[in-house]
PDB file of C-alpha atoms in Angstrom:
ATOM      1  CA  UNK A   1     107.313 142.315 139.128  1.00  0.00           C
ATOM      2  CA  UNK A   2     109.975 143.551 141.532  1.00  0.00           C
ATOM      3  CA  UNK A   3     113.364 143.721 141.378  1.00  0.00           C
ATOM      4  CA  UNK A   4     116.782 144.213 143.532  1.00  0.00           C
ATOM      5  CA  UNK A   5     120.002 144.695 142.438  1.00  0.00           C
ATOM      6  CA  UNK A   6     123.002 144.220 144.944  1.00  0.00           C
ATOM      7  CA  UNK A   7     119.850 144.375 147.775  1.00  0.00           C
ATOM      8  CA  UNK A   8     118.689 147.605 146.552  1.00  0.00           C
ATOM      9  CA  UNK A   9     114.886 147.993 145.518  1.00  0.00           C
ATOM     10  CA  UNK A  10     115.529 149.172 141.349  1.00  0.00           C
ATOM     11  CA  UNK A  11     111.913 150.657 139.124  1.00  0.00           C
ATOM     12  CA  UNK A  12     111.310 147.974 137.049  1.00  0.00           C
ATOM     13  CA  UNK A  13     112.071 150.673 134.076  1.00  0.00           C
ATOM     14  CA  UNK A  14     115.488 151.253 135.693  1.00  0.00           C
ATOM     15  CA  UNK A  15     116.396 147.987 136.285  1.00  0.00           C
ATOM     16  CA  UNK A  16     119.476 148.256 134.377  1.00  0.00           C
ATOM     17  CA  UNK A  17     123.241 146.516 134.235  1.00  0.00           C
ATOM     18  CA  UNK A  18     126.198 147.160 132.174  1.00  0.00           C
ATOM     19  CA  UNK A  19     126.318 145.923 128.399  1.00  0.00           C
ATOM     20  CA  UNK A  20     129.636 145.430 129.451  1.00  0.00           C
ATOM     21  CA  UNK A  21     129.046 142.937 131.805  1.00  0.00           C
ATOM     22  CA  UNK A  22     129.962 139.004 131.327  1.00  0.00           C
ATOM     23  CA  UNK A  23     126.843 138.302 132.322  1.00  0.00           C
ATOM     24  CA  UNK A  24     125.107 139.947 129.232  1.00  0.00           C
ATOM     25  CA  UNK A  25     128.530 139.607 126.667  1.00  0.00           C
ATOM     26  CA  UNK A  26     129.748 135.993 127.651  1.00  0.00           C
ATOM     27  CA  UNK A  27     126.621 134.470 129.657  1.00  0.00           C
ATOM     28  CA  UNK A  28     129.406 134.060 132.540  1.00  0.00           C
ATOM     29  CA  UNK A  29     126.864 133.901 135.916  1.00  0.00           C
ATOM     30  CA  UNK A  30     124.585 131.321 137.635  1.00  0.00           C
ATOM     31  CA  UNK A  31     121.178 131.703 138.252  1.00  0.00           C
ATOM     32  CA  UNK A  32     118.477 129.963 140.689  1.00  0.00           C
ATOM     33  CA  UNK A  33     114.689 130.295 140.499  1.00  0.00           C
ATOM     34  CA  UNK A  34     113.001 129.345 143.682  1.00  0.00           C
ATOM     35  CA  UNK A  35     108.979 128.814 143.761  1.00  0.00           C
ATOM     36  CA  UNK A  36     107.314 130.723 147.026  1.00  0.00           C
ATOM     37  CA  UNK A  37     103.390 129.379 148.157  1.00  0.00           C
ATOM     38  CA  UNK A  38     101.665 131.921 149.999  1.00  0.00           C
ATOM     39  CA  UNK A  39     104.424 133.980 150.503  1.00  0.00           C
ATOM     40  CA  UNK A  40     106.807 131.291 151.333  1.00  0.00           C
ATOM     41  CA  UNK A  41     109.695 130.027 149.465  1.00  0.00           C
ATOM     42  CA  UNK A  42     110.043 126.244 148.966  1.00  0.00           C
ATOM     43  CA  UNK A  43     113.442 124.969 150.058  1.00  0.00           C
ATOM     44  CA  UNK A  44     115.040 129.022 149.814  1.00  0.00           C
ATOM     45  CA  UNK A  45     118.193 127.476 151.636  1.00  0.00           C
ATOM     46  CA  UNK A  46     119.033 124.634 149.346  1.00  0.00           C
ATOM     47  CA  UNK A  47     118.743 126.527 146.374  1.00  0.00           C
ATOM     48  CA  UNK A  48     121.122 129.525 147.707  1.00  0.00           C
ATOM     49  CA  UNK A  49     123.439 126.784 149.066  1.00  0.00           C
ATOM     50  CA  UNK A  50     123.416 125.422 145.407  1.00  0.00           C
ATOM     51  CA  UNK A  51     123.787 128.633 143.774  1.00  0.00           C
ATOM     52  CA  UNK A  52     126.600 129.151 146.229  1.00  0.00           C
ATOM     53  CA  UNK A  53     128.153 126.200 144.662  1.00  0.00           C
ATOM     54  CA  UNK A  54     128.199 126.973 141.114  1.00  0.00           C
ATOM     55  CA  UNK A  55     129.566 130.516 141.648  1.00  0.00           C
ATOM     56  CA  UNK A  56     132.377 128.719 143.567  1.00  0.00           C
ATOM     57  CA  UNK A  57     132.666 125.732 140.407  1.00  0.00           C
ATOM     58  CA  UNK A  58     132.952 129.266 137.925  1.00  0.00           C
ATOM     59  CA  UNK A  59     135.701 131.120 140.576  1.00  0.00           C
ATOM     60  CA  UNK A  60     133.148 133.845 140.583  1.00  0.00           C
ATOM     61  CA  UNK A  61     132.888 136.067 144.291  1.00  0.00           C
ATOM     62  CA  UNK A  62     129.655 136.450 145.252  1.00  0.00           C
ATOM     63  CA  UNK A  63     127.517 138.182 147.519  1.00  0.00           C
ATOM     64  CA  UNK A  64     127.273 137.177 150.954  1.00  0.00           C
ATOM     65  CA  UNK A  65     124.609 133.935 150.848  1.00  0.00           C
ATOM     66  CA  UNK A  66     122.465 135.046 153.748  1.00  0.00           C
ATOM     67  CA  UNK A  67     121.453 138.038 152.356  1.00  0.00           C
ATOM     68  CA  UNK A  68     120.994 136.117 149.101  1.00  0.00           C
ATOM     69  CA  UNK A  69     118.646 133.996 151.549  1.00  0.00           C
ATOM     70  CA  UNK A  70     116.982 137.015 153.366  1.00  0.00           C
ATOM     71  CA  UNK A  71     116.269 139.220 149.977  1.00  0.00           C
ATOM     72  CA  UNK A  72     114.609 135.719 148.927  1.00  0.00           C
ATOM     73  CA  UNK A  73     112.505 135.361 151.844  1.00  0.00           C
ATOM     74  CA  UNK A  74     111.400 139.010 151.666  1.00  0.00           C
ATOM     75  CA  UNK A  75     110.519 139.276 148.130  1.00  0.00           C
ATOM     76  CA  UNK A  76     109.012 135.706 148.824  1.00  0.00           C
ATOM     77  CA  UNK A  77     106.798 137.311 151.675  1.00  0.00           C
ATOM     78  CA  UNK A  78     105.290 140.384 149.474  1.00  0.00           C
ATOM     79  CA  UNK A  79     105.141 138.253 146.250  1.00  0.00           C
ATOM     80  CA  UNK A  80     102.568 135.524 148.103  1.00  0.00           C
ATOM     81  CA  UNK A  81     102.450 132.413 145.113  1.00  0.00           C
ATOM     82  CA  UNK A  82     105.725 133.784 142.612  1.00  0.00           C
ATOM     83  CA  UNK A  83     109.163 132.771 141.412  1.00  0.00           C
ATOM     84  CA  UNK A  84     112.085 134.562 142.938  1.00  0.00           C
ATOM     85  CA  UNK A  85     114.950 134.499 140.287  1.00  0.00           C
ATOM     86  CA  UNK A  86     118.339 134.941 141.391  1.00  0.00           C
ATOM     87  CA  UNK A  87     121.100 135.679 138.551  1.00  0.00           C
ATOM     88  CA  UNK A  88     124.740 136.593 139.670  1.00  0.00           C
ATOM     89  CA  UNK A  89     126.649 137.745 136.942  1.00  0.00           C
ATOM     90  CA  UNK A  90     130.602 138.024 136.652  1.00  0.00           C
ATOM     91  CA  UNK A  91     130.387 142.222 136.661  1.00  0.00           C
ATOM     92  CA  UNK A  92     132.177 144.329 133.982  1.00  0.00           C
ATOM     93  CA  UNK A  93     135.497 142.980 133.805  1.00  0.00           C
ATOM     94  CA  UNK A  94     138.001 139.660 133.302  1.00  0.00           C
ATOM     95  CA  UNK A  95     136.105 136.676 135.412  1.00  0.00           C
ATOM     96  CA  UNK A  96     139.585 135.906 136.752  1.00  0.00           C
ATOM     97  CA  UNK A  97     140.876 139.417 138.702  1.00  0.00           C
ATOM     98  CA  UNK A  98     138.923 140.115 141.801  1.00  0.00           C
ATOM     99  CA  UNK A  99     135.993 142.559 141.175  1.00  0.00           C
ATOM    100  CA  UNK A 100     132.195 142.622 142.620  1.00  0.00           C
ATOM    101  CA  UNK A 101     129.667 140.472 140.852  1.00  0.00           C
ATOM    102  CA  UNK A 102     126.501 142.102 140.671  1.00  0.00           C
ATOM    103  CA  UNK A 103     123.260 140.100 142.016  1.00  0.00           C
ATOM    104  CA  UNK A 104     120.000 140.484 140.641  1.00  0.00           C
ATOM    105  CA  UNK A 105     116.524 139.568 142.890  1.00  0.00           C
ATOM    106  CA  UNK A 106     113.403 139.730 140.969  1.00  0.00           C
ATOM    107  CA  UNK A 107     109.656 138.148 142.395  1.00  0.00           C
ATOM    108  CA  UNK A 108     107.463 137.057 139.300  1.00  0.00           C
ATOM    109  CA  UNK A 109     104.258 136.241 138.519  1.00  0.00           C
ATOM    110  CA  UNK A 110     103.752 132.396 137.972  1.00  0.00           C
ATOM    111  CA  UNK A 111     103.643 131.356 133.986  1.00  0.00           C
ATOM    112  CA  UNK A 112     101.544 129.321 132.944  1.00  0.00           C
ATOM    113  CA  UNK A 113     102.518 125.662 132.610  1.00  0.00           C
ATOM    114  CA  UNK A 114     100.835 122.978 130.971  1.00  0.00           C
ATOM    115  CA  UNK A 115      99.260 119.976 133.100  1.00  0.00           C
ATOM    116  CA  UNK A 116     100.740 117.647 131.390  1.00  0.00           C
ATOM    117  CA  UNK A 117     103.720 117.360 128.802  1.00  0.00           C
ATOM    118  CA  UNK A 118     104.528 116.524 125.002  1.00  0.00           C
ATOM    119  CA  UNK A 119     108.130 115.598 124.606  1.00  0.00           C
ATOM    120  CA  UNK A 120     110.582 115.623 121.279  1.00  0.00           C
ATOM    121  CA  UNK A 121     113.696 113.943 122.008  1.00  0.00           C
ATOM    122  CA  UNK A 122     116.389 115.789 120.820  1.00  0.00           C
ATOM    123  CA  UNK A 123     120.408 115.131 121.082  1.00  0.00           C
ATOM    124  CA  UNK A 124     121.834 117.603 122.494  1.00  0.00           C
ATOM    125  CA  UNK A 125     125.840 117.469 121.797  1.00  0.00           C
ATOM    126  CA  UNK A 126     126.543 120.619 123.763  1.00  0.00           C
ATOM    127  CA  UNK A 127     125.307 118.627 126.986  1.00  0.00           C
ATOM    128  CA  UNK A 128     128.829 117.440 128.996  1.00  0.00           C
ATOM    129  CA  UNK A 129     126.542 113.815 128.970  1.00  0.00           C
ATOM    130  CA  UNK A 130     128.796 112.051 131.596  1.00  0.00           C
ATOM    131  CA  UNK A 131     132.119 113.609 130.743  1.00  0.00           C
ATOM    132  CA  UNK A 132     133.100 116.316 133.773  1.00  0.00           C
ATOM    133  CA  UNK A 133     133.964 119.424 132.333  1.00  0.00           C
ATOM    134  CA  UNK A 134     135.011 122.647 133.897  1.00  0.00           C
ATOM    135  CA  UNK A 135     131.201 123.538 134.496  1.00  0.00           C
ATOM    136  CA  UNK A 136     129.897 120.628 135.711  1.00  0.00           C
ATOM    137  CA  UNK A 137     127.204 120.822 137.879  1.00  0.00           C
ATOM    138  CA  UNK A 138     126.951 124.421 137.770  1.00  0.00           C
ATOM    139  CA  UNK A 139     123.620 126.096 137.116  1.00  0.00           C
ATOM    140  CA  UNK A 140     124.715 128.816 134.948  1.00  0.00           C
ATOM    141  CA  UNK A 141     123.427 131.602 132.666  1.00  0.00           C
ATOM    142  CA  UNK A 142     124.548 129.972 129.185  1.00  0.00           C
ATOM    143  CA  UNK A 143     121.128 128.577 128.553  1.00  0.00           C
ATOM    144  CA  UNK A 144     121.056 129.644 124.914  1.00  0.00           C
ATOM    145  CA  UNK A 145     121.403 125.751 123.331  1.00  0.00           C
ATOM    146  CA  UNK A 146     118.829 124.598 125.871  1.00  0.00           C
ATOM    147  CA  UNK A 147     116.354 127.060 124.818  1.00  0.00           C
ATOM    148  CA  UNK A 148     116.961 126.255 121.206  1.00  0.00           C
ATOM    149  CA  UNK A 149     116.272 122.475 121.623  1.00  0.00           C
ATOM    150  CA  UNK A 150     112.948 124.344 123.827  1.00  0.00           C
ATOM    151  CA  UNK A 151     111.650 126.447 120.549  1.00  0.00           C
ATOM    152  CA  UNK A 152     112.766 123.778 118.056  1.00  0.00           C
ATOM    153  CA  UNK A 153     110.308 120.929 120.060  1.00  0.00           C
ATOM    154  CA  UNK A 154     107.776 123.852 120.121  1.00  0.00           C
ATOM    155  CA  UNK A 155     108.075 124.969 116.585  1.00  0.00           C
ATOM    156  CA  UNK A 156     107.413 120.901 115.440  1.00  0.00           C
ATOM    157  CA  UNK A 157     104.173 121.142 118.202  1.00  0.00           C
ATOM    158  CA  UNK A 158     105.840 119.496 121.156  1.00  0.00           C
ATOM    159  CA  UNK A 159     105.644 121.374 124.797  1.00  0.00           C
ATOM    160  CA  UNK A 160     109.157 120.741 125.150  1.00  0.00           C
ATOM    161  CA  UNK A 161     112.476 119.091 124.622  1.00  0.00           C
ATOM    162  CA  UNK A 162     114.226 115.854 125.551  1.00  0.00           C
ATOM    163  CA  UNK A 163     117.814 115.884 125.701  1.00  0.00           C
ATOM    164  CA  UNK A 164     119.875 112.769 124.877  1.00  0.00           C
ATOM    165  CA  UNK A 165     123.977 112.201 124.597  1.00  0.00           C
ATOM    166  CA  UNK A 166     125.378 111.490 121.683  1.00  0.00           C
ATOM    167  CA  UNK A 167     124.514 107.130 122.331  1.00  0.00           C
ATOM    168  CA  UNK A 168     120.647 107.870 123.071  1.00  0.00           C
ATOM    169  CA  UNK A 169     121.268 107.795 126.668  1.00  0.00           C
ATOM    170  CA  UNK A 170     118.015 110.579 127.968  1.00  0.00           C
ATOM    171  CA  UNK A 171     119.530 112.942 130.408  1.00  0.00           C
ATOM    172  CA  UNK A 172     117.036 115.895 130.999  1.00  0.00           C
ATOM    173  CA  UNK A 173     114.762 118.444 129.448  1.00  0.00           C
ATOM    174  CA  UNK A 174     116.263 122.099 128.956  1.00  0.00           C
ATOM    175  CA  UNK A 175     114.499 122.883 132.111  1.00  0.00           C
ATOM    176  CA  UNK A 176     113.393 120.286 133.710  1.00  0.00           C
ATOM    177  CA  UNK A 177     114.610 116.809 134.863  1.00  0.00           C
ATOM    178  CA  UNK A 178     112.999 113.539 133.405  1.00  0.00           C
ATOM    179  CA  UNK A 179     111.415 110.209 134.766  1.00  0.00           C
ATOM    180  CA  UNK A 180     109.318 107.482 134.130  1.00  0.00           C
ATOM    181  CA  UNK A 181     107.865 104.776 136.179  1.00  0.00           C
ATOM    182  CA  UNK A 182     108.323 101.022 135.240  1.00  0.00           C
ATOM    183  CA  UNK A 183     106.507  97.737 137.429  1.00  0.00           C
ATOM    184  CA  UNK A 184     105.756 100.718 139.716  1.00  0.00           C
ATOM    185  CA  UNK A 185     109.050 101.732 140.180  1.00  0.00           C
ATOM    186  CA  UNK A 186     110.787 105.646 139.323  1.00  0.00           C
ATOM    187  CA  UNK A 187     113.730 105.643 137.343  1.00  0.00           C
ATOM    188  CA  UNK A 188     115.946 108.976 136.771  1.00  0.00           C
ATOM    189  CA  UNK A 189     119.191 109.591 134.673  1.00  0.00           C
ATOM    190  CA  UNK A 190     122.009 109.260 137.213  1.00  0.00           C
ATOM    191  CA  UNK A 191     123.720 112.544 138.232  1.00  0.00           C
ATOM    192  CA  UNK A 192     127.141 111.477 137.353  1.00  0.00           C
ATOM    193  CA  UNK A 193     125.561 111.850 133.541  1.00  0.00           C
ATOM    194  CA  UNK A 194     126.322 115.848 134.311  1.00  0.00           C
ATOM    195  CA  UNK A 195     122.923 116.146 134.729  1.00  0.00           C
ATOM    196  CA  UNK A 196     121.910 119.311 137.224  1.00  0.00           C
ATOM    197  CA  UNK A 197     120.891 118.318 140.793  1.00  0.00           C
ATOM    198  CA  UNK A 198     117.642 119.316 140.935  1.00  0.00           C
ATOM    199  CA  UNK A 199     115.771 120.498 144.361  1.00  0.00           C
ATOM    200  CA  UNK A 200     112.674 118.774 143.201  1.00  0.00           C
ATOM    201  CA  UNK A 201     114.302 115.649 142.086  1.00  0.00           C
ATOM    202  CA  UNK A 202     115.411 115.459 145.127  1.00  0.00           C
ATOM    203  CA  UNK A 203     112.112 115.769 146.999  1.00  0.00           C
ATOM    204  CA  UNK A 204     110.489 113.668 144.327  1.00  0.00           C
ATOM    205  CA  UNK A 205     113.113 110.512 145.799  1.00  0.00           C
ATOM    206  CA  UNK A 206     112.257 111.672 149.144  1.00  0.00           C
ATOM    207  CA  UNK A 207     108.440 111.704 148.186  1.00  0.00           C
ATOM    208  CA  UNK A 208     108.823 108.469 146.435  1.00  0.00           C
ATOM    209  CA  UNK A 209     110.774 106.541 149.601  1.00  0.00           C
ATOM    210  CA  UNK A 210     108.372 107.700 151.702  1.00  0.00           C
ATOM    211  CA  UNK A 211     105.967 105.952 149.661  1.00  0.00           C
ATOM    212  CA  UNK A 212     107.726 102.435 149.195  1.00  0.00           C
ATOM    213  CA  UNK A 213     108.002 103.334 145.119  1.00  0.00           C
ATOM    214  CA  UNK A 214     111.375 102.231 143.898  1.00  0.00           C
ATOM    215  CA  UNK A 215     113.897 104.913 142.871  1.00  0.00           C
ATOM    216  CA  UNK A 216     116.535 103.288 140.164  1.00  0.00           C
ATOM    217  CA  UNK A 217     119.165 105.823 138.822  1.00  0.00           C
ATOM    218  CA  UNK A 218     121.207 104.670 135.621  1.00  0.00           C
ATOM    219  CA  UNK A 219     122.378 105.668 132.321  1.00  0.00           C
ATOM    220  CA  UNK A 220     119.200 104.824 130.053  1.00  0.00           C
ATOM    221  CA  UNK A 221     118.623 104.497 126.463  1.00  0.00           C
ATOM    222  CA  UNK A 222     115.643 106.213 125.156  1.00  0.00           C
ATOM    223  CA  UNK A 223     114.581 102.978 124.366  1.00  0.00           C
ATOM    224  CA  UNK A 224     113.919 102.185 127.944  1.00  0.00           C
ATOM    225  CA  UNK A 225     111.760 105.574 128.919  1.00  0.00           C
ATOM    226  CA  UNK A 226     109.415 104.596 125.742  1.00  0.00           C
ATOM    227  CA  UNK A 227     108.849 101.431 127.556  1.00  0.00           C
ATOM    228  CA  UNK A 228     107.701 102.968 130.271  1.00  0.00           C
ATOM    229  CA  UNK A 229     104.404 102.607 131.979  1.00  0.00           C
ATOM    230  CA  UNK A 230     104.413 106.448 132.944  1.00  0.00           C
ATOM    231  CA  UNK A 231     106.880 109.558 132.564  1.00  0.00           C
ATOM    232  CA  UNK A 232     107.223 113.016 134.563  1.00  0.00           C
ATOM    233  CA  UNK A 233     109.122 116.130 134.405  1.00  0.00           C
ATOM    234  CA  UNK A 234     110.057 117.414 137.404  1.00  0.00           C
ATOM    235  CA  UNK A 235     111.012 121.459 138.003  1.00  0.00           C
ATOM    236  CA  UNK A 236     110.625 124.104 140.366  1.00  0.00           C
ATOM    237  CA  UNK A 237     107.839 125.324 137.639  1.00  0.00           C
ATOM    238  CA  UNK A 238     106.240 121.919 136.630  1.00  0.00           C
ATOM    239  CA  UNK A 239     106.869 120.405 140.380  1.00  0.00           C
ATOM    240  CA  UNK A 240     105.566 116.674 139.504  1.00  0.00           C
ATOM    241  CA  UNK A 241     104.021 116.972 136.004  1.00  0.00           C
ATOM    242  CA  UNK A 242     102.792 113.914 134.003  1.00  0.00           C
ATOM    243  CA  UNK A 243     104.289 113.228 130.549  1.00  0.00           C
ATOM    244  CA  UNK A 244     101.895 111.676 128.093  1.00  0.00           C
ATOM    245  CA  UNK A 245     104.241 111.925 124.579  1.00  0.00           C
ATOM    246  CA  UNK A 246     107.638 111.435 123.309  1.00  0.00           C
ATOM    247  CA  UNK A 247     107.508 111.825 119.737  1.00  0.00           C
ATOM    248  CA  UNK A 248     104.846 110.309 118.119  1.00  0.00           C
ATOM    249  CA  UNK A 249     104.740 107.533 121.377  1.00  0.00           C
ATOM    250  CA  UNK A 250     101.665 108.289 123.437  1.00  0.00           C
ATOM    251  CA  UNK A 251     102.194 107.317 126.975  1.00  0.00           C
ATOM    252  CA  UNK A 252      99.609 107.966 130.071  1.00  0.00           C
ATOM    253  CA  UNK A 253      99.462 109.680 133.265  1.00  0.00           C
ATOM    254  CA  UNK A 254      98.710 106.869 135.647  1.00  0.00           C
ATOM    255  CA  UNK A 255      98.546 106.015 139.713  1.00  0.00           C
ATOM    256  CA  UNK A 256     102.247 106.331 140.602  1.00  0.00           C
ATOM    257  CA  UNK A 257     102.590 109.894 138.709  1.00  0.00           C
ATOM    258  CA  UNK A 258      99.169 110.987 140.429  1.00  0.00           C
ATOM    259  CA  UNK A 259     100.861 109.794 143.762  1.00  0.00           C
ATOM    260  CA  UNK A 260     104.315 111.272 143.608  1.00  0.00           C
ATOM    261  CA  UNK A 261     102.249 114.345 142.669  1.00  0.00           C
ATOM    262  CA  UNK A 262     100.453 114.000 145.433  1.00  0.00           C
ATOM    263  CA  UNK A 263     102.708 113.351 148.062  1.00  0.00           C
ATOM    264  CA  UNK A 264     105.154 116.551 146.587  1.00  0.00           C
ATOM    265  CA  UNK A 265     102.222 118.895 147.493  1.00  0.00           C
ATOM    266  CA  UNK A 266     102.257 117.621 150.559  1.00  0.00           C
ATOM    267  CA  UNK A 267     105.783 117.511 151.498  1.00  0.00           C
ATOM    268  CA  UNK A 268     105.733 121.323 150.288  1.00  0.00           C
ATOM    269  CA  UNK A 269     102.715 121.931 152.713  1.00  0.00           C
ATOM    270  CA  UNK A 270     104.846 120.576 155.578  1.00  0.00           C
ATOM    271  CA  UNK A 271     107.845 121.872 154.969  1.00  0.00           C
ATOM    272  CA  UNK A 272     106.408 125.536 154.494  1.00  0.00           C
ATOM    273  CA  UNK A 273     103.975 124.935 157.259  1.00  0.00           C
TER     274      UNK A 273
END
C-alpha cells in the first residue's frame, strides 16, 4: 500500500490526519476509487471530473483536479492491477469558512470479490430514493448506513445488500449499482431515483448499445427484478458480475450477463490500450 497526502509520499505508519477533521468527526468529504490494469487507470478522468462534482454539490474547495488526475496516474503506474482511492475531506474546521481540504491518494491491493453475487433486499430509508436533497448525487464519505445494510446481508449469509425506497422500488447495492436482463433486454433504476452515476454503469450502456441489447431505465418494484431472466451488479470492484440470488429467489447467470461481461473487458482493453 502507498499513500499521499496533499501530493506528498506519507510511511504507511505515518499516514496520519487530524481527529479534528470533518472528515473523521462528521464524515463531511467525497471519495472516488478508480480500478488501474497493468498500471493503467480505467476512466482516471471521469472519475476526478465526478469527484470534482461532489466536492462542488458539498461547497467543499478542493485541490487542483489535474494533480488529483496526475497523482492517480502515477500511483496507477507503480501499483500495475490496484485501486487508487481518493478521499477529500473538509480539513479541521467549519465546512462553510474557506480553509484547505486535505486529499488523501492511496494504491491498494485488489480484494477479493466473489464471481458471482447473493443479494438480501433491504429498505434502506436513509437513501434520498427520488427526492433531491442537498447531497444528491454526491459520492461522499458518510457510508456508515450503507455498510450496515452490507454486514447485516452478510451476517444472514448473503454477499451483499439490496437497497429499496420506502414503496419497494430497487435502487442500488451499498456499493454497487443493480440490473437485470428481461426478453434480452438490461434494465437499471433510473438516476433521477438519487441513485449515484456510476462510471461502469455507464460503460455497461455503452457496452450494451454496442451490442444491440436494450437498455430500459425506470423506477422498478422488486417485483419486477425477481422476474428477471438474469441480474448483475456493476462496480469499479465487481465490473460486470452475475447475480444468481435475491433472498431465497435463485436466479442464473446466463448469455446476456456473460456478454455484457464480455464486451466490458474489452472496452477496458481499448480504452487503456
Amino acid at each position: 500500500m502507498r499513500v499521499l497526502i496533499d501530493g506528498q509520499p506519507i510511511p504507511d505508519d505515518q499516514a496520519t490526519i487530524s481527529v479534528f477533521d470533518w472528515g473523521v468527526q462528521r464524515g463531511y468529504g467525497a471519495f472516488e476509487l478508480i480500478r488501474s490494469y497493468d498500471g493503467r487507470p480505467f476512466r482516471a478522468s471521469q472519475h476526478v471530473q465526478r469527484l470534482q462534482r461532489s466536492l462542488e454539490i458539498m461547497h467543499l474547495v478542493g485541490p487542483n483536479m489535474d494533480d488529483v488526475e496526475e497523482w492517480v496516474r502515477r500511483q496507477a503506474s507503480e501499483g500495475g492491477d490496484c485501486f487508487v482511492r481518493v478521499l477529500v475531506t473538509a480539513g479541521s474546521r467549519d465546512p462553510l469558512a474557506p480553509s484547505p481540504s486535505r486529499t488523501i491518494v492511496v494504491w491498494e491491493e485488489p480484494p477479493h470479490a466473489p464471481e458471482q453475487y447473493r443479494l438480501l433486499p433491504l429498505p434502506g430509508p436513509w437513501h434520498a430514493g427520488g427526492v433531491p436533497s442537498e447531497l444528491t448525487g454526491a459520492k461522499t464519505l458518510s457510508y456508515a448506513p450503507n455498510m450496515a445494510a452490507m454486514l447485516e446481508a452478510q451476517r444472514q449469509g448473503f454477499d451483499d445488500a439490496l437497497l429499496l425506497n420506502r414503496d419497494g422500488i430497487v435502487l442500488e447495492g451499498p456499493t454497487y449499482t443493480a440490473g437485470w436482463i428481461i426478453d434480452g433486454a438490461l434494465e437499471l433504476p433510473a438516476l433521477d431515483l438519487g441513485i449515484l452515476a456510476s462510471i461502469t454503469r455507464e460503460a455497461a450502456i455503452e457496452v450494451a448499445t454496442s451490442l444491440g441489447i436494450e437498455t430500459r431505465e425506470g423506477a422498478f418494484p422488486l417485483e419486477r427484478m425477481l422476474g428477471a431472466d438474469e441480474a448483475i451488479a456493476l462496480s469499479t470492484v465487481r465490473e460486470v458480475a452475475p447475480v444468481v440470488a435475491l433472498g431465497e429467489h435463485q436466479l442464473e447467470s446466463g448469455p446476456v450477463t456473460a456478454k455484457l461481461a464480455a464486451g466490458f473487458a474489452d472496452l477496458v482493453a481499448g480504452e487503456i490500450g
